[in-house]
XYZ file of C-alpha atoms in Angstrom:
404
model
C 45.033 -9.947 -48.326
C 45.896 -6.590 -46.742
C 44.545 -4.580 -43.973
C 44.113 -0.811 -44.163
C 46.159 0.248 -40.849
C 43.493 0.624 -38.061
C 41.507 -1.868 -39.823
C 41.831 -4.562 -36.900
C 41.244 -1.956 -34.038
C 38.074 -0.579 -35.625
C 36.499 -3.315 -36.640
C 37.406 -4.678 -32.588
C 35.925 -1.013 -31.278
C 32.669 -1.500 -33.821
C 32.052 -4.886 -32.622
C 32.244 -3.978 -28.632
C 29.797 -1.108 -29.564
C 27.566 -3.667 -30.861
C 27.810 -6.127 -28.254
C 27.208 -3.089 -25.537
C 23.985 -2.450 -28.176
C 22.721 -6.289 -27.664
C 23.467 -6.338 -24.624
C 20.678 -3.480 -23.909
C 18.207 -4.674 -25.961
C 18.505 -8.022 -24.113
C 18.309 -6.042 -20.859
C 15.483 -4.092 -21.915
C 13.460 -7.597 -23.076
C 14.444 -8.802 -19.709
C 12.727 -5.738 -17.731
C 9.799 -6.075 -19.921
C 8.946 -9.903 -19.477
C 10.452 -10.592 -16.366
C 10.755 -7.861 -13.721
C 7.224 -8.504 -12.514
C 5.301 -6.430 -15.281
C 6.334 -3.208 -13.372
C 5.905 -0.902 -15.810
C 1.763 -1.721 -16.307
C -0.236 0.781 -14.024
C -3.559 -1.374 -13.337
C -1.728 -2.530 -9.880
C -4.894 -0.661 -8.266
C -6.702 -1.002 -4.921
C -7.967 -5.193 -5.005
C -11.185 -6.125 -4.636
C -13.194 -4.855 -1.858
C -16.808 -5.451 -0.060
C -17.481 -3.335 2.769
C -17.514 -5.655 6.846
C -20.361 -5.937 8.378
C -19.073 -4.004 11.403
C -16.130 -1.365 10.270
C -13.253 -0.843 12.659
C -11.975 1.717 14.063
C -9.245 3.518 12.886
C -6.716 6.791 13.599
C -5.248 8.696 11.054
C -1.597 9.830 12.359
C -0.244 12.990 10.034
C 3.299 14.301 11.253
C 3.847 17.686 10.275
C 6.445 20.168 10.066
C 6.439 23.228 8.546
C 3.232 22.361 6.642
C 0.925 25.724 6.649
C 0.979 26.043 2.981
C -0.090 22.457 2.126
C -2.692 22.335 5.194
C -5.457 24.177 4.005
C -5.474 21.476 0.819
C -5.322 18.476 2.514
C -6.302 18.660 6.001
C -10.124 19.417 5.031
C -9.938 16.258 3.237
C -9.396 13.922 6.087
C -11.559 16.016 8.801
C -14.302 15.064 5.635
C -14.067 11.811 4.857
C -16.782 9.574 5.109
C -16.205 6.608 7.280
C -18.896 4.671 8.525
C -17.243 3.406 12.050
C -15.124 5.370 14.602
C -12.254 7.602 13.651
C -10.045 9.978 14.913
C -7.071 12.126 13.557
C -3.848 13.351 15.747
C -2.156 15.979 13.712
C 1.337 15.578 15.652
C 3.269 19.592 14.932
C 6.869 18.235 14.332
C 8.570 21.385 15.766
C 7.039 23.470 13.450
C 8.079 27.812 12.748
C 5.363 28.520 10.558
C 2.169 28.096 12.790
C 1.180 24.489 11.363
C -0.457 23.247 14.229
C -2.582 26.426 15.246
C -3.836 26.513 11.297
C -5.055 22.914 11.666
C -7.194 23.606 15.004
C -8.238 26.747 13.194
C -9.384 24.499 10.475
C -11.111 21.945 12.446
C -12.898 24.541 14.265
C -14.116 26.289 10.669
C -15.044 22.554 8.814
C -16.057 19.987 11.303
C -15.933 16.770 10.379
C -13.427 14.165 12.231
C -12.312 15.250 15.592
C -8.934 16.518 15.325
C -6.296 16.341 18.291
C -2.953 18.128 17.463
C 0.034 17.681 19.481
C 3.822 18.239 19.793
C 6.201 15.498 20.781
C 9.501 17.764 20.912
C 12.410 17.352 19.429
C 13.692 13.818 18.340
C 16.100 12.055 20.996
C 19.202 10.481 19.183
C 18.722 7.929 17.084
C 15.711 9.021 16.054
C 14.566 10.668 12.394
C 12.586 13.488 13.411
C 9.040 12.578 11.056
C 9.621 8.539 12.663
C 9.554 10.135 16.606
C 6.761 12.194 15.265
C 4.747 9.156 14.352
C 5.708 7.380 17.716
C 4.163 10.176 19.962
C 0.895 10.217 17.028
C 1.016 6.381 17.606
C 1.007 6.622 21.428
C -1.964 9.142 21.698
C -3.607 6.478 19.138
C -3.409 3.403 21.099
C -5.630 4.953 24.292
C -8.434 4.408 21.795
C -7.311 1.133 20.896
C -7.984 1.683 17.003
C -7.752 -1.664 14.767
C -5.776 0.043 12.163
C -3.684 3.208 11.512
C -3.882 5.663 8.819
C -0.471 6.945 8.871
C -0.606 9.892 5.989
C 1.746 12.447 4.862
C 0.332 16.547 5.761
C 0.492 17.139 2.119
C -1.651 14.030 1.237
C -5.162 15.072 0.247
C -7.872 11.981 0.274
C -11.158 11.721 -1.867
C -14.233 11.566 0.813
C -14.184 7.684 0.724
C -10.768 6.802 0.721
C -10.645 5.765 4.434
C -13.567 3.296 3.728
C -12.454 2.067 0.482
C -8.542 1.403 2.334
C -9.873 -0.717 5.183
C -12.475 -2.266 3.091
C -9.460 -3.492 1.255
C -7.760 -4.411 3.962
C -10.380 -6.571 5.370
C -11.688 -8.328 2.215
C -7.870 -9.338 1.496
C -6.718 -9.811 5.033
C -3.541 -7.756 4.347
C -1.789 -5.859 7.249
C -0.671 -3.126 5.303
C -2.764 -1.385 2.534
C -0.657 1.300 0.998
C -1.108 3.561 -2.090
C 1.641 5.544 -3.929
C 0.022 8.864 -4.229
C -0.706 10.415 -7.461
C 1.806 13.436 -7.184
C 1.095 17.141 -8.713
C 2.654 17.743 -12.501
C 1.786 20.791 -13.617
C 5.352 22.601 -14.295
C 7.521 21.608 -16.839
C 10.231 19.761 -14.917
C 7.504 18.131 -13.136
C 6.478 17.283 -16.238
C 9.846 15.701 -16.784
C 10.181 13.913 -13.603
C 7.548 12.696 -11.935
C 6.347 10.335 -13.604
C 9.535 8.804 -14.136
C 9.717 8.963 -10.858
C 6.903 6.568 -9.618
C 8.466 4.724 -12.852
C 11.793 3.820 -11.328
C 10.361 3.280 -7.937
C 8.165 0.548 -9.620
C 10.738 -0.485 -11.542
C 13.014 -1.293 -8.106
C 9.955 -2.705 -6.436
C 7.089 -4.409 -8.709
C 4.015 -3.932 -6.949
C 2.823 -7.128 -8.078
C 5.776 -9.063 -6.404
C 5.315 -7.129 -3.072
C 1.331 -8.237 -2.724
C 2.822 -11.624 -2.668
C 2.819 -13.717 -0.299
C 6.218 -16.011 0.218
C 7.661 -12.824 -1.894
C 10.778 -10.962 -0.775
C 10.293 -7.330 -2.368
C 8.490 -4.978 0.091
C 8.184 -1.627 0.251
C 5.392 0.917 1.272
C 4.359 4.644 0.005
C 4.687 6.875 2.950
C 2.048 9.291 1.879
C -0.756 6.574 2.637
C 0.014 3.475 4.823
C -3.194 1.590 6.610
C -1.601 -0.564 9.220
C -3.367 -2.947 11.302
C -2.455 -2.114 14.806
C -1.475 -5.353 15.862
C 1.313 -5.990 13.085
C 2.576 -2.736 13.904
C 3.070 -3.978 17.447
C 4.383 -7.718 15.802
C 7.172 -5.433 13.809
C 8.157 -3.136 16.513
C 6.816 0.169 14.739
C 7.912 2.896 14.448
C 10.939 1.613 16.973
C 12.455 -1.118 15.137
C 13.250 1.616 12.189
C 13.823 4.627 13.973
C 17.057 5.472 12.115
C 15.229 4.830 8.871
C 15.238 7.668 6.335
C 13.669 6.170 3.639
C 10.533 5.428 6.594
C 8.367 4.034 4.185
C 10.837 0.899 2.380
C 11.604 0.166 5.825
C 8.272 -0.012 7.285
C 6.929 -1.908 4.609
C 10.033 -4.897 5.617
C 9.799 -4.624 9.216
C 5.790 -6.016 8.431
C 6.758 -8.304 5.716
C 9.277 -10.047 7.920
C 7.547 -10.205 11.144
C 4.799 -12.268 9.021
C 2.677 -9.659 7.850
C 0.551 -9.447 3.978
C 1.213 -6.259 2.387
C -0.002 -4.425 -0.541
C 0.927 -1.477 -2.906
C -0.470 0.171 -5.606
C -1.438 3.096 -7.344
C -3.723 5.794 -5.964
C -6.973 7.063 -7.754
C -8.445 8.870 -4.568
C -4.896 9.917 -3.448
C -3.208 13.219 -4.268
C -0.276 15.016 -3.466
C -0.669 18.601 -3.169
C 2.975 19.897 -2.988
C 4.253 21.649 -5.652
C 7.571 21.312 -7.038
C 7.872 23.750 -9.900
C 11.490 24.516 -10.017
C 14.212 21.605 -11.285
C 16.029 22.123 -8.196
C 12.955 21.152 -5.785
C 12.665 18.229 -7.380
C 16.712 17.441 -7.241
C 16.327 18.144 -3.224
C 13.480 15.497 -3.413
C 15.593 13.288 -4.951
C 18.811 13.664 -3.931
C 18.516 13.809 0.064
C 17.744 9.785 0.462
C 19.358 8.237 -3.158
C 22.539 8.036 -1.367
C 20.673 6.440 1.576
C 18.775 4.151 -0.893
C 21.873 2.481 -1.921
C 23.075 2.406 1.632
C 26.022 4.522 1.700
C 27.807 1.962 -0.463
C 30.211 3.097 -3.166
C 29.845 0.043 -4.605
C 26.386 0.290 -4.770
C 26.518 3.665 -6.374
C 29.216 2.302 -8.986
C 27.076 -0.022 -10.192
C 23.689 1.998 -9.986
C 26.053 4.789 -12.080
C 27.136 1.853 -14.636
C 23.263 0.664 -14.781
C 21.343 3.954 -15.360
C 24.037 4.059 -18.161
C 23.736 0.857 -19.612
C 20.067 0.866 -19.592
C 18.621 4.380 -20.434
C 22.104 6.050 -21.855
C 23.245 3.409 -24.338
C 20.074 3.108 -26.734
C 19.556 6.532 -27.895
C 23.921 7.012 -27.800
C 23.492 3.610 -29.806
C 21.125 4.520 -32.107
C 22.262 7.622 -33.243
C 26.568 6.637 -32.920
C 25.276 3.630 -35.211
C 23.501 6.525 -37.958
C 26.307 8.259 -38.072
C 29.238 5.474 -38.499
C 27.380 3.461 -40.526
C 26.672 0.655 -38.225
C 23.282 -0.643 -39.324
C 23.136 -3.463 -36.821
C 24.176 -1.075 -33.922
C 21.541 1.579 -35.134
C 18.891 -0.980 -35.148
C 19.800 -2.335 -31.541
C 19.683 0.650 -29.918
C 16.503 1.903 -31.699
C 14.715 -1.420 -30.762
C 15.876 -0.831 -27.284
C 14.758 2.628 -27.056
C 11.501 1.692 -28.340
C 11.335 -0.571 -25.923
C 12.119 1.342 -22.936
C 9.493 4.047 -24.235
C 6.557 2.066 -24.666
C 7.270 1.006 -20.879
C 7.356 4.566 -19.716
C 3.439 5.001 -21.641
C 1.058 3.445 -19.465
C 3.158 5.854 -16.675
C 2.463 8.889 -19.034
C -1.263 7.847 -19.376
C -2.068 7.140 -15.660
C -0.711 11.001 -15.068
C -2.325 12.061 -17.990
C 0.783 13.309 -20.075
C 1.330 13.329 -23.389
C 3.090 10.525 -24.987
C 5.932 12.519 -26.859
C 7.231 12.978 -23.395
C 8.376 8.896 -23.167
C 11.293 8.947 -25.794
C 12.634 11.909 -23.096
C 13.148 9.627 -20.393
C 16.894 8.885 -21.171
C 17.270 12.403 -20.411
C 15.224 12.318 -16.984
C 16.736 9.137 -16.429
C 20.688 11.453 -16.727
C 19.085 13.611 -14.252
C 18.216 10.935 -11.586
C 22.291 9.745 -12.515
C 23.158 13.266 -11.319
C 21.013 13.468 -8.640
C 22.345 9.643 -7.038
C 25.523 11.170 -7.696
C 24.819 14.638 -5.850
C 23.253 12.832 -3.078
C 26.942 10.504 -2.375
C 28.778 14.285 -2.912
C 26.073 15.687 0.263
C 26.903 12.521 1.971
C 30.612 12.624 2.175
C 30.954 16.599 2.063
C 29.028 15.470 5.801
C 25.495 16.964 4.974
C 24.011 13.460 4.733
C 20.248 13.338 4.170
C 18.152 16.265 4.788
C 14.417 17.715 5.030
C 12.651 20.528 6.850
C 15.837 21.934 8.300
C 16.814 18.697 9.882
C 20.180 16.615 8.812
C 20.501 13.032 9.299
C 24.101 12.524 8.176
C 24.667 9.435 10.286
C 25.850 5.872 8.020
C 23.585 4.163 10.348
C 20.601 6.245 9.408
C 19.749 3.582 7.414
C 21.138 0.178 9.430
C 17.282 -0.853 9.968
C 16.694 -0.981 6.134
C 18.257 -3.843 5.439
């Protein structure tokens, strides 16, 4: 019998392709069945009766910078109604733009919840400056001794009962951290593109189903919306125990979960985000200035996340189509199956934000971007920008020590 030359060595390279092909397919069945069903979107607020007596509560908001968002979200809180005592401390985070004279000038022109706004200065060393700005929010909390904290972003904007439905969540399930991933604004094309996928991946890292369990390790929190009883917050040492944190909300969400405390997270349906990010490259600087910190400045980390994104979301299109075009049927049909896979996933995303569905076999293009991005973020890191926001760089490795 004889071989054409080459014969050995393509048949060798056509059955590595193949095996790269299975090999996503079987990764993609894996995420589907046994990553804790992260890709279903029905992970909403549990059930809920409303207490017979409802506690008190203060809603912290640290702002910087945050005039243009203000007048969309600030009205929401001063209106919600909440049948006990509350209180909001709008702590100005060093602000240039007038934020904190646009919120009293709010209050004073729609009523509702008294409204205290404050300054703590700049952050001391050590410190990220929104964490220092939740400290000094915290510490003009506790002289009214509230039973929980709202701590909410200044460009969150809440439905009228979402304080009441929060902590009537929180007491019916007895959890000491009720937090929902806010539903963000797509309107532009690229947020279009990336948004979703967004929330997506973040589910993706950390099931929401896994973290409402108890005896489970995965925790993590969405910073735009966090109730936290006021007592666990003491248990865990917050904000002070993650100070250097710049992803605030993972860390939080750990520091409660190991000092004993029953957290949830889900999605948001009285939640919204009001910043806009219309341009691709906002939504790269949203990205990019905490990936890096995500994978705690490891290169090894980033290798792998690199080789993963790759493997995962790269290799079944690349598959499907290398397989059309050399023939391969069995590599054609693996990476199809595997694409197929990985969009149906990305649907019940698409639905809950109300996009159309010709938009899920695009993730392994948004899913290139957020490669780029991870790798951008590294390039910032060691070109000594590290992670920034609002003027503020937090280029430190230790930035995020308390993560862990």
């Amino acid at each position: 019998m004889l071989l054409r030359p080459g014969g050995v060595g393509q048949t060798a390279r056509v059955s590595a392709i193949v095996w790269i092909a299975a090999v996503t397919l079987a990764a993609w069945l894996w995420l589907l069945l046994c990553q804790g069903f992260f890709w279903r979107t029905d992970v909403r607020l549990p059930a809920r009766e409303e207490p017979r007596e409802w506690p008190s509560v203060c809603v912290v908001v640290p702002a910087r910078d945050e005039a243009a968002v203000l007048p969309a979200s600030l009205p929401s809180l001063l209106a919600q109604d909440y049948p006990g005592r509350a209180e909001i401390f709008l702590v100005d985070d060093g602000s240039s733009d007038g934020t904190g004279e646009l919120a009293r000038t709010l209050a004073r022109q729609r009523g509702g919840l008294p409204l205290t706004v404050d300054s703590p200065g700049e952050p001391p060393e050590g410190w990220t400056g929104k964490l220092w700005a939740v400290r000094h929010g915290i510490g003009l909390a506790r002289a009214r001794e509230p039973e929980y904290l709202l701590l909410t972003d200044a460009d969150i904007a809440h439905r009228p009962d979402s304080l009441r439905e929060l902590v009537a969540a929180a007491r019916a399930g007895g959890f000491d951290v009720v937090s929902q991933m806010a539903r963000l604004r797509v309107e532009s094309l690229w947020e279009r593109l990336v948004v979703p996928a967004f929330v997506y991946f973040f589910a993706q890292l950390y099931p929401f189903r896994r973290i409402g369990r108890r005896g489970a390790r995965t925790a993590a929190a969405a910073g735009g919306c966090v109730l936290l009883r006021t007592d666990a917050a003491e248990r865990a040492r917050i904000p002070d125990a993650i100070r250097h944190a710049v992803i605030d909300d993972v860390a939080l969400a750990r520091a409660v979960k190991g000092a004993g405390g029953h957290i949830w997270l889900g999605l948001a349906d009285r939640v919204d985000s009001v910043r806009p990010y219309p341009r691709l490259h906002d939504l790269w600087r949203m990205v990019s200035r905490s990936a890096y910190a995500q994978l705690r400045h490891s290169p090894l980390l980033l290798t792998g996340t690199v080789l993963g994104l790759a493997l995962v979301y790269l290799v079944p299109p690349s598959a499907l189509v290398g397989g059309l075009a050399a023939g391969s049927t069995v590599t054609a049909v693996l990476g199809g199956l595997a694409w197929l896979v990985m969009a149906g996933t990305y649907v019940p995303m698409l639905r809950y934000y109300r996009q159309p569905l010709w938009l899920a076999p695009l993730l392994p293009f948004t899913a290139f971007l957020y490669l780029l991005m991870t790798v951008d973020s590294a390039v910032q890191h060691y070109r000594g920008r590290g992670a920034a926001w609002k003027g503020r760089t937090y280029a430190r490795p230790e930035a995020v020590a308390d993560e862990g």
